[in-house]
PDB file of C-alpha atoms and ligand atoms in Angstrom:
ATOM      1  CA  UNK Y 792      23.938 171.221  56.327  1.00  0.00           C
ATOM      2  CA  UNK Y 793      25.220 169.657  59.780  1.00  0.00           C
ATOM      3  CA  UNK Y 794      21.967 168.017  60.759  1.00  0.00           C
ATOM      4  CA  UNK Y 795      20.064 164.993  59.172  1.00  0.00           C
ATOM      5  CA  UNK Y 796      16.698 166.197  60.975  1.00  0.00           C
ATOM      6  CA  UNK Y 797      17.351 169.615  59.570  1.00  0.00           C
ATOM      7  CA  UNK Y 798      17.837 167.948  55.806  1.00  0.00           C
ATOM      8  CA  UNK Y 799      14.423 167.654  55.749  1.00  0.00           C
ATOM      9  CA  UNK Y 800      11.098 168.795  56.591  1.00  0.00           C
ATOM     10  CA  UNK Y 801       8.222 166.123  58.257  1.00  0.00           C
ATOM     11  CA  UNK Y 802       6.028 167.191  55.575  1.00  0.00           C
ATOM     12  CA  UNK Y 803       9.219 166.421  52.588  1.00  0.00           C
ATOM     13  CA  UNK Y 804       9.763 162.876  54.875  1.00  0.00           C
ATOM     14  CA  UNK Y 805       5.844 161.709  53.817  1.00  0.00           C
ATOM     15  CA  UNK Y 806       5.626 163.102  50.767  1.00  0.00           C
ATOM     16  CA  UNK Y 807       9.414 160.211  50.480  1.00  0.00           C
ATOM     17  CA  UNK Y 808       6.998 157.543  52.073  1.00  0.00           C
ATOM     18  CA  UNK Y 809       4.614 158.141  49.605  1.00  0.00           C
ATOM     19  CA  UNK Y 810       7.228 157.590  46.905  1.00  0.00           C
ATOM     20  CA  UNK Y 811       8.265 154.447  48.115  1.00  0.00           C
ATOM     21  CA  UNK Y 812       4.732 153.273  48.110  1.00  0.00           C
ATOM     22  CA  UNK Y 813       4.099 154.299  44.675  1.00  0.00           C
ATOM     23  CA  UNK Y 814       7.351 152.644  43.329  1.00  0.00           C
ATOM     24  CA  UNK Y 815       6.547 149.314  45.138  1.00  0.00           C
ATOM     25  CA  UNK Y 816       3.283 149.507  43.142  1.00  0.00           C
ATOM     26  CA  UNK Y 817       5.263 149.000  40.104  1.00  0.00           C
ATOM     27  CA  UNK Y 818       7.885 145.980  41.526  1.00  0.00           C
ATOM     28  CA  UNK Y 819       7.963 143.541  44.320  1.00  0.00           C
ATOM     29  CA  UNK Y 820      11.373 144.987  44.737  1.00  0.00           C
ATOM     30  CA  UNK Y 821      11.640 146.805  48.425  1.00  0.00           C
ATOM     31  CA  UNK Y 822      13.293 150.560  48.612  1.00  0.00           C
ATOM     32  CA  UNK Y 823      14.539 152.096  51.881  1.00  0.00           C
ATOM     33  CA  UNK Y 824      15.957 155.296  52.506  1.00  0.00           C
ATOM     34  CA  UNK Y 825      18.663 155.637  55.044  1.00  0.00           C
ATOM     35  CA  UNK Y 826      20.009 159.402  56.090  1.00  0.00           C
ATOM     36  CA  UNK Y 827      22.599 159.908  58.339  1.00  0.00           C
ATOM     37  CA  UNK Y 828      25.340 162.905  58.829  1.00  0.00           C
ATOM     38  CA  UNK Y 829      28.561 161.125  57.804  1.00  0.00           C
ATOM     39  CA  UNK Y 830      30.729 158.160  58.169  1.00  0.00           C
ATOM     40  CA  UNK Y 831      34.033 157.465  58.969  1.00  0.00           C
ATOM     41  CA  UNK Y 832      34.679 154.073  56.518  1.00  0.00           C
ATOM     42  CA  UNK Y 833      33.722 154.054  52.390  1.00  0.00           C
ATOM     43  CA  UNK Y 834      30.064 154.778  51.705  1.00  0.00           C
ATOM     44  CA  UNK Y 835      29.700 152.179  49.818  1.00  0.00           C
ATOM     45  CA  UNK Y 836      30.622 150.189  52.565  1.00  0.00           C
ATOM     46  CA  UNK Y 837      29.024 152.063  55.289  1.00  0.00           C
ATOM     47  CA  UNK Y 838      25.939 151.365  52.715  1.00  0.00           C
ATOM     48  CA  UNK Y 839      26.250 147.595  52.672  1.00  0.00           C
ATOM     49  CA  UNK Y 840      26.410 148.249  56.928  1.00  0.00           C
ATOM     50  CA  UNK Y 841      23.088 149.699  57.527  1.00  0.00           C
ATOM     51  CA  UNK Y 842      21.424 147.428  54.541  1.00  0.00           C
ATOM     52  CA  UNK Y 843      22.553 144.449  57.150  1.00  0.00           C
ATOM     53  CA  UNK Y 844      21.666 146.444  60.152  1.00  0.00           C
ATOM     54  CA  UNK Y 845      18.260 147.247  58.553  1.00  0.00           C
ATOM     55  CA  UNK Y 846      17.734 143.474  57.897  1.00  0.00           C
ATOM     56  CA  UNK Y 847      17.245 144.372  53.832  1.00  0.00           C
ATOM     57  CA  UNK Y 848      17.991 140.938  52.519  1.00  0.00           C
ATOM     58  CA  UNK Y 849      14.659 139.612  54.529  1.00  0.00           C
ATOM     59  CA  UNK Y 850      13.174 139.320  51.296  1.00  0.00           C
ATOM     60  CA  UNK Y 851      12.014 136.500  49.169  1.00  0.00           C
ATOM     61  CA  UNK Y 852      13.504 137.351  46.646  1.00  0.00           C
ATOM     62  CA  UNK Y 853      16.593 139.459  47.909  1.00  0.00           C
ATOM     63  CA  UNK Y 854      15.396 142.405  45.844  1.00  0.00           C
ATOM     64  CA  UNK Y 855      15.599 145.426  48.666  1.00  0.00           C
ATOM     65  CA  UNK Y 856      17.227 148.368  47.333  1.00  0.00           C
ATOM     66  CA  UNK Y 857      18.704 150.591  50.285  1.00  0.00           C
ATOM     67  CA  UNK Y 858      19.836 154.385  49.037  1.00  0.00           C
ATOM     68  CA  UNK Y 859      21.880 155.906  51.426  1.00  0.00           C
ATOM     69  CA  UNK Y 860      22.418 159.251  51.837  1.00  0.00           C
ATOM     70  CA  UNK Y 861      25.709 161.158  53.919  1.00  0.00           C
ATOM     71  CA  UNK Y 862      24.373 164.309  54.090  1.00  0.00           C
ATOM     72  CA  UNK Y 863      27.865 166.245  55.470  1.00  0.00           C
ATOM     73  CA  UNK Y 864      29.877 164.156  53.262  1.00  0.00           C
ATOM     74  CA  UNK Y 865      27.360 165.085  50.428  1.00  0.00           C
ATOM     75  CA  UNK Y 866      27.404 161.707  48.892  1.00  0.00           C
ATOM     76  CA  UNK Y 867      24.806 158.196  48.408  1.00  0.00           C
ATOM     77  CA  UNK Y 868      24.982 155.001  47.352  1.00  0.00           C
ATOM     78  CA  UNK Y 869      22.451 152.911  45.772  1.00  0.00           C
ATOM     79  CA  UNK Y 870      22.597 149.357  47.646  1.00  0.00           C
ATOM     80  CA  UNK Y 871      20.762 146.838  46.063  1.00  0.00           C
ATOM     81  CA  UNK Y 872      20.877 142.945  47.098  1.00  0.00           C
ATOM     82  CA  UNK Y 873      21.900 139.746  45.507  1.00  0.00           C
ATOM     83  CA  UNK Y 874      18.799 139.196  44.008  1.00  0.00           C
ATOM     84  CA  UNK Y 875      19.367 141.978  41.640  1.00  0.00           C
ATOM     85  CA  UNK Y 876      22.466 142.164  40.968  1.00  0.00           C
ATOM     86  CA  UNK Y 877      22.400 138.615  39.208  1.00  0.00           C
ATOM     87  CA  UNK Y 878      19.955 139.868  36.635  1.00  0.00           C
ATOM     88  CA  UNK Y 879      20.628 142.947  35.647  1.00  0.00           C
ATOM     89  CA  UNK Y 880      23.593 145.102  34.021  1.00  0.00           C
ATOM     90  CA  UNK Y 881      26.352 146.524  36.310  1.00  0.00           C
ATOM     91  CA  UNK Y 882      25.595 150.332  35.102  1.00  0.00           C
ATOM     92  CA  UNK Y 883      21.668 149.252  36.143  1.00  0.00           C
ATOM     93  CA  UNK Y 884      21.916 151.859  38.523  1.00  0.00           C
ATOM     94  CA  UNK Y 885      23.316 154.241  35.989  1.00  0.00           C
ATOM     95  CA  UNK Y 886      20.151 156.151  35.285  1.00  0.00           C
ATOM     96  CA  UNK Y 887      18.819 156.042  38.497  1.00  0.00           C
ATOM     97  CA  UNK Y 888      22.107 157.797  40.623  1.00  0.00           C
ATOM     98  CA  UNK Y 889      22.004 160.960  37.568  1.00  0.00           C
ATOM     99  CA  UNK Y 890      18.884 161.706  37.909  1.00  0.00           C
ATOM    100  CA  UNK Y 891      19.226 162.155  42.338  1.00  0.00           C
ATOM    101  CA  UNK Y 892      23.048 163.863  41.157  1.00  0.00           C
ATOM    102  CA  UNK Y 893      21.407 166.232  39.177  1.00  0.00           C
ATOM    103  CA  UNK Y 894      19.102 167.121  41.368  1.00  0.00           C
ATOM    104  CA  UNK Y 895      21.427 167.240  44.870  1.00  0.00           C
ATOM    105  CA  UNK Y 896      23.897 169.572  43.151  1.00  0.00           C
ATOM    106  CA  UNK Y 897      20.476 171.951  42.618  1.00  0.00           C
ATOM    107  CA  UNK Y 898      20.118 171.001  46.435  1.00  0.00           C
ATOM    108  CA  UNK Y 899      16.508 169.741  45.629  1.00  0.00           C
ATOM    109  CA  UNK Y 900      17.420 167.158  48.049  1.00  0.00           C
ATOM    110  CA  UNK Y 901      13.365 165.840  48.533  1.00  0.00           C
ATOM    111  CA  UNK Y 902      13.233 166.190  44.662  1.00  0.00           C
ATOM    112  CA  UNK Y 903      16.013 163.923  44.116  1.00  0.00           C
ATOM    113  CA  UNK Y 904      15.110 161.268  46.550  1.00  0.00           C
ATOM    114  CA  UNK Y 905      11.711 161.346  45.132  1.00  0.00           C
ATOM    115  CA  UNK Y 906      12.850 160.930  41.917  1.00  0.00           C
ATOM    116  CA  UNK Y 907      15.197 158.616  42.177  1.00  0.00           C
ATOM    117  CA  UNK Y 908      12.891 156.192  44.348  1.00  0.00           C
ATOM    118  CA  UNK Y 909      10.114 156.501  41.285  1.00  0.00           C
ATOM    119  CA  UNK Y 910      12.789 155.712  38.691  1.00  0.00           C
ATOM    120  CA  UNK Y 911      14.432 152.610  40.823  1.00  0.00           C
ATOM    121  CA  UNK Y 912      10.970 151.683  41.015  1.00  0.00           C
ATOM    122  CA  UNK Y 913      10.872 151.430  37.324  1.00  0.00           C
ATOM    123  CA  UNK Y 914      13.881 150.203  36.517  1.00  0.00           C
ATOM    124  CA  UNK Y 915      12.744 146.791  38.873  1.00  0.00           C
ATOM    125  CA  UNK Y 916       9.646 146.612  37.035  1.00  0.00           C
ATOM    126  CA  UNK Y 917      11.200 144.914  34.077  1.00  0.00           C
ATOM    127  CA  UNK Y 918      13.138 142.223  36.414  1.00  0.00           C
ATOM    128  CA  UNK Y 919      10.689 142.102  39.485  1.00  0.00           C
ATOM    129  CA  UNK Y 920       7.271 142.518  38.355  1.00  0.00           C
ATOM    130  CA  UNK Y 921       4.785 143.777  41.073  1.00  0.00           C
ATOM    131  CA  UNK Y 922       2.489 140.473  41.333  1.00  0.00           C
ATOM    132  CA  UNK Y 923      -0.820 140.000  43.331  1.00  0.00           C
ATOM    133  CA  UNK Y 924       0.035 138.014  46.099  1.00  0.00           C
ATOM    134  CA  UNK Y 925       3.109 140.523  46.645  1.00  0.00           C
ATOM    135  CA  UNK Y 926       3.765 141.803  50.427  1.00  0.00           C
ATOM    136  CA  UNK Y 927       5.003 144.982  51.415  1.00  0.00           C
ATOM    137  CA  UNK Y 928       8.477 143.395  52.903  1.00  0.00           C
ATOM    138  CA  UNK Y 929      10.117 145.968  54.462  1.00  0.00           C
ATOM    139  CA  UNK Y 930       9.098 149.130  56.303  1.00  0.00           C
ATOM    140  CA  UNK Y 931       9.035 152.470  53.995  1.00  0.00           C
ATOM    141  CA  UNK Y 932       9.823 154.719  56.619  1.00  0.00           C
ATOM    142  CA  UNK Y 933      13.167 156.688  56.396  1.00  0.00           C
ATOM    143  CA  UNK Y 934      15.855 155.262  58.563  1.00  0.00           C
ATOM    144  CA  UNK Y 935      18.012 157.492  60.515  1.00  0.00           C
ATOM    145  CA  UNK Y 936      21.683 157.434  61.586  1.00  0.00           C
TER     146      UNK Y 936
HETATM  147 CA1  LIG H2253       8.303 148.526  51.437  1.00  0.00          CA
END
């Protein structure tokens, strides 16, 4: 795999959209996805990068969730912002990261992106309910490196 526009298909990139707009159904919490081929500093930090470079904490309520993905490198990182890291556990993500592991090592890459959007999704329910005046804050399209 040496090509983030060969990782996936158009079709496999909407069906990701799709997720994201179903798992912002649940929260007022904001996911992104961010692929790229590889970096050259941590991921994590190289994470925390492109959730500033993305703008991610221009939310009211500083509850974007970025997961990156470096395809080469064959690793992610689940970002998420201030906002949620002051209410919930530090293994909150816990759940989340096994269930797009489990499916990466299959290489059901779309699968585990997919899943792992629906199950951030619910994991914010619980801290960030979805509420009726709630805006879609930040764009759901898949980022690029
Ligand atoms: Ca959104």
């Amino acid at each position: 795999m040496s090509n983030v526009d060969d990782f996936l298909t158009r079709k496999e990139e909407e069906e990701i959209v799709l997720a994201i707009r179903q798992a912002e159904r649940n929260t007022s919490g904001e996911i992104r996805v961010h692929i790229e081929k590889t970096t050259a500093i941590s991921h994590y930090d190289r994470a925390l990068e492109v959730f500033q470079m993305l703008k991610m904490f221009n939310t009211q309520q500083r509850n974007g969730v970025l997961l990156y993905i470096a395809v080469d490198d064959h690793k992610f990182v689940i970002y998420g912002d201030e906002g949620i890291n002051k209410v919930v556990p530090t293994n909150f993500w816990e759940t989340t990261k096994d269930i797009i592991q489990e499916q990466f090592q299959q290489r059901n890459f779309k699968e585990g992106i997919i899943k792992g959007i629906l199950k951030a999704g619910e994991e914010l329910r619980s801290h960030f309910p979805w509420t009726i005046d709630n805006e879609d804050e930040l764009s759901n399209e898949i980022s690029k490196g």
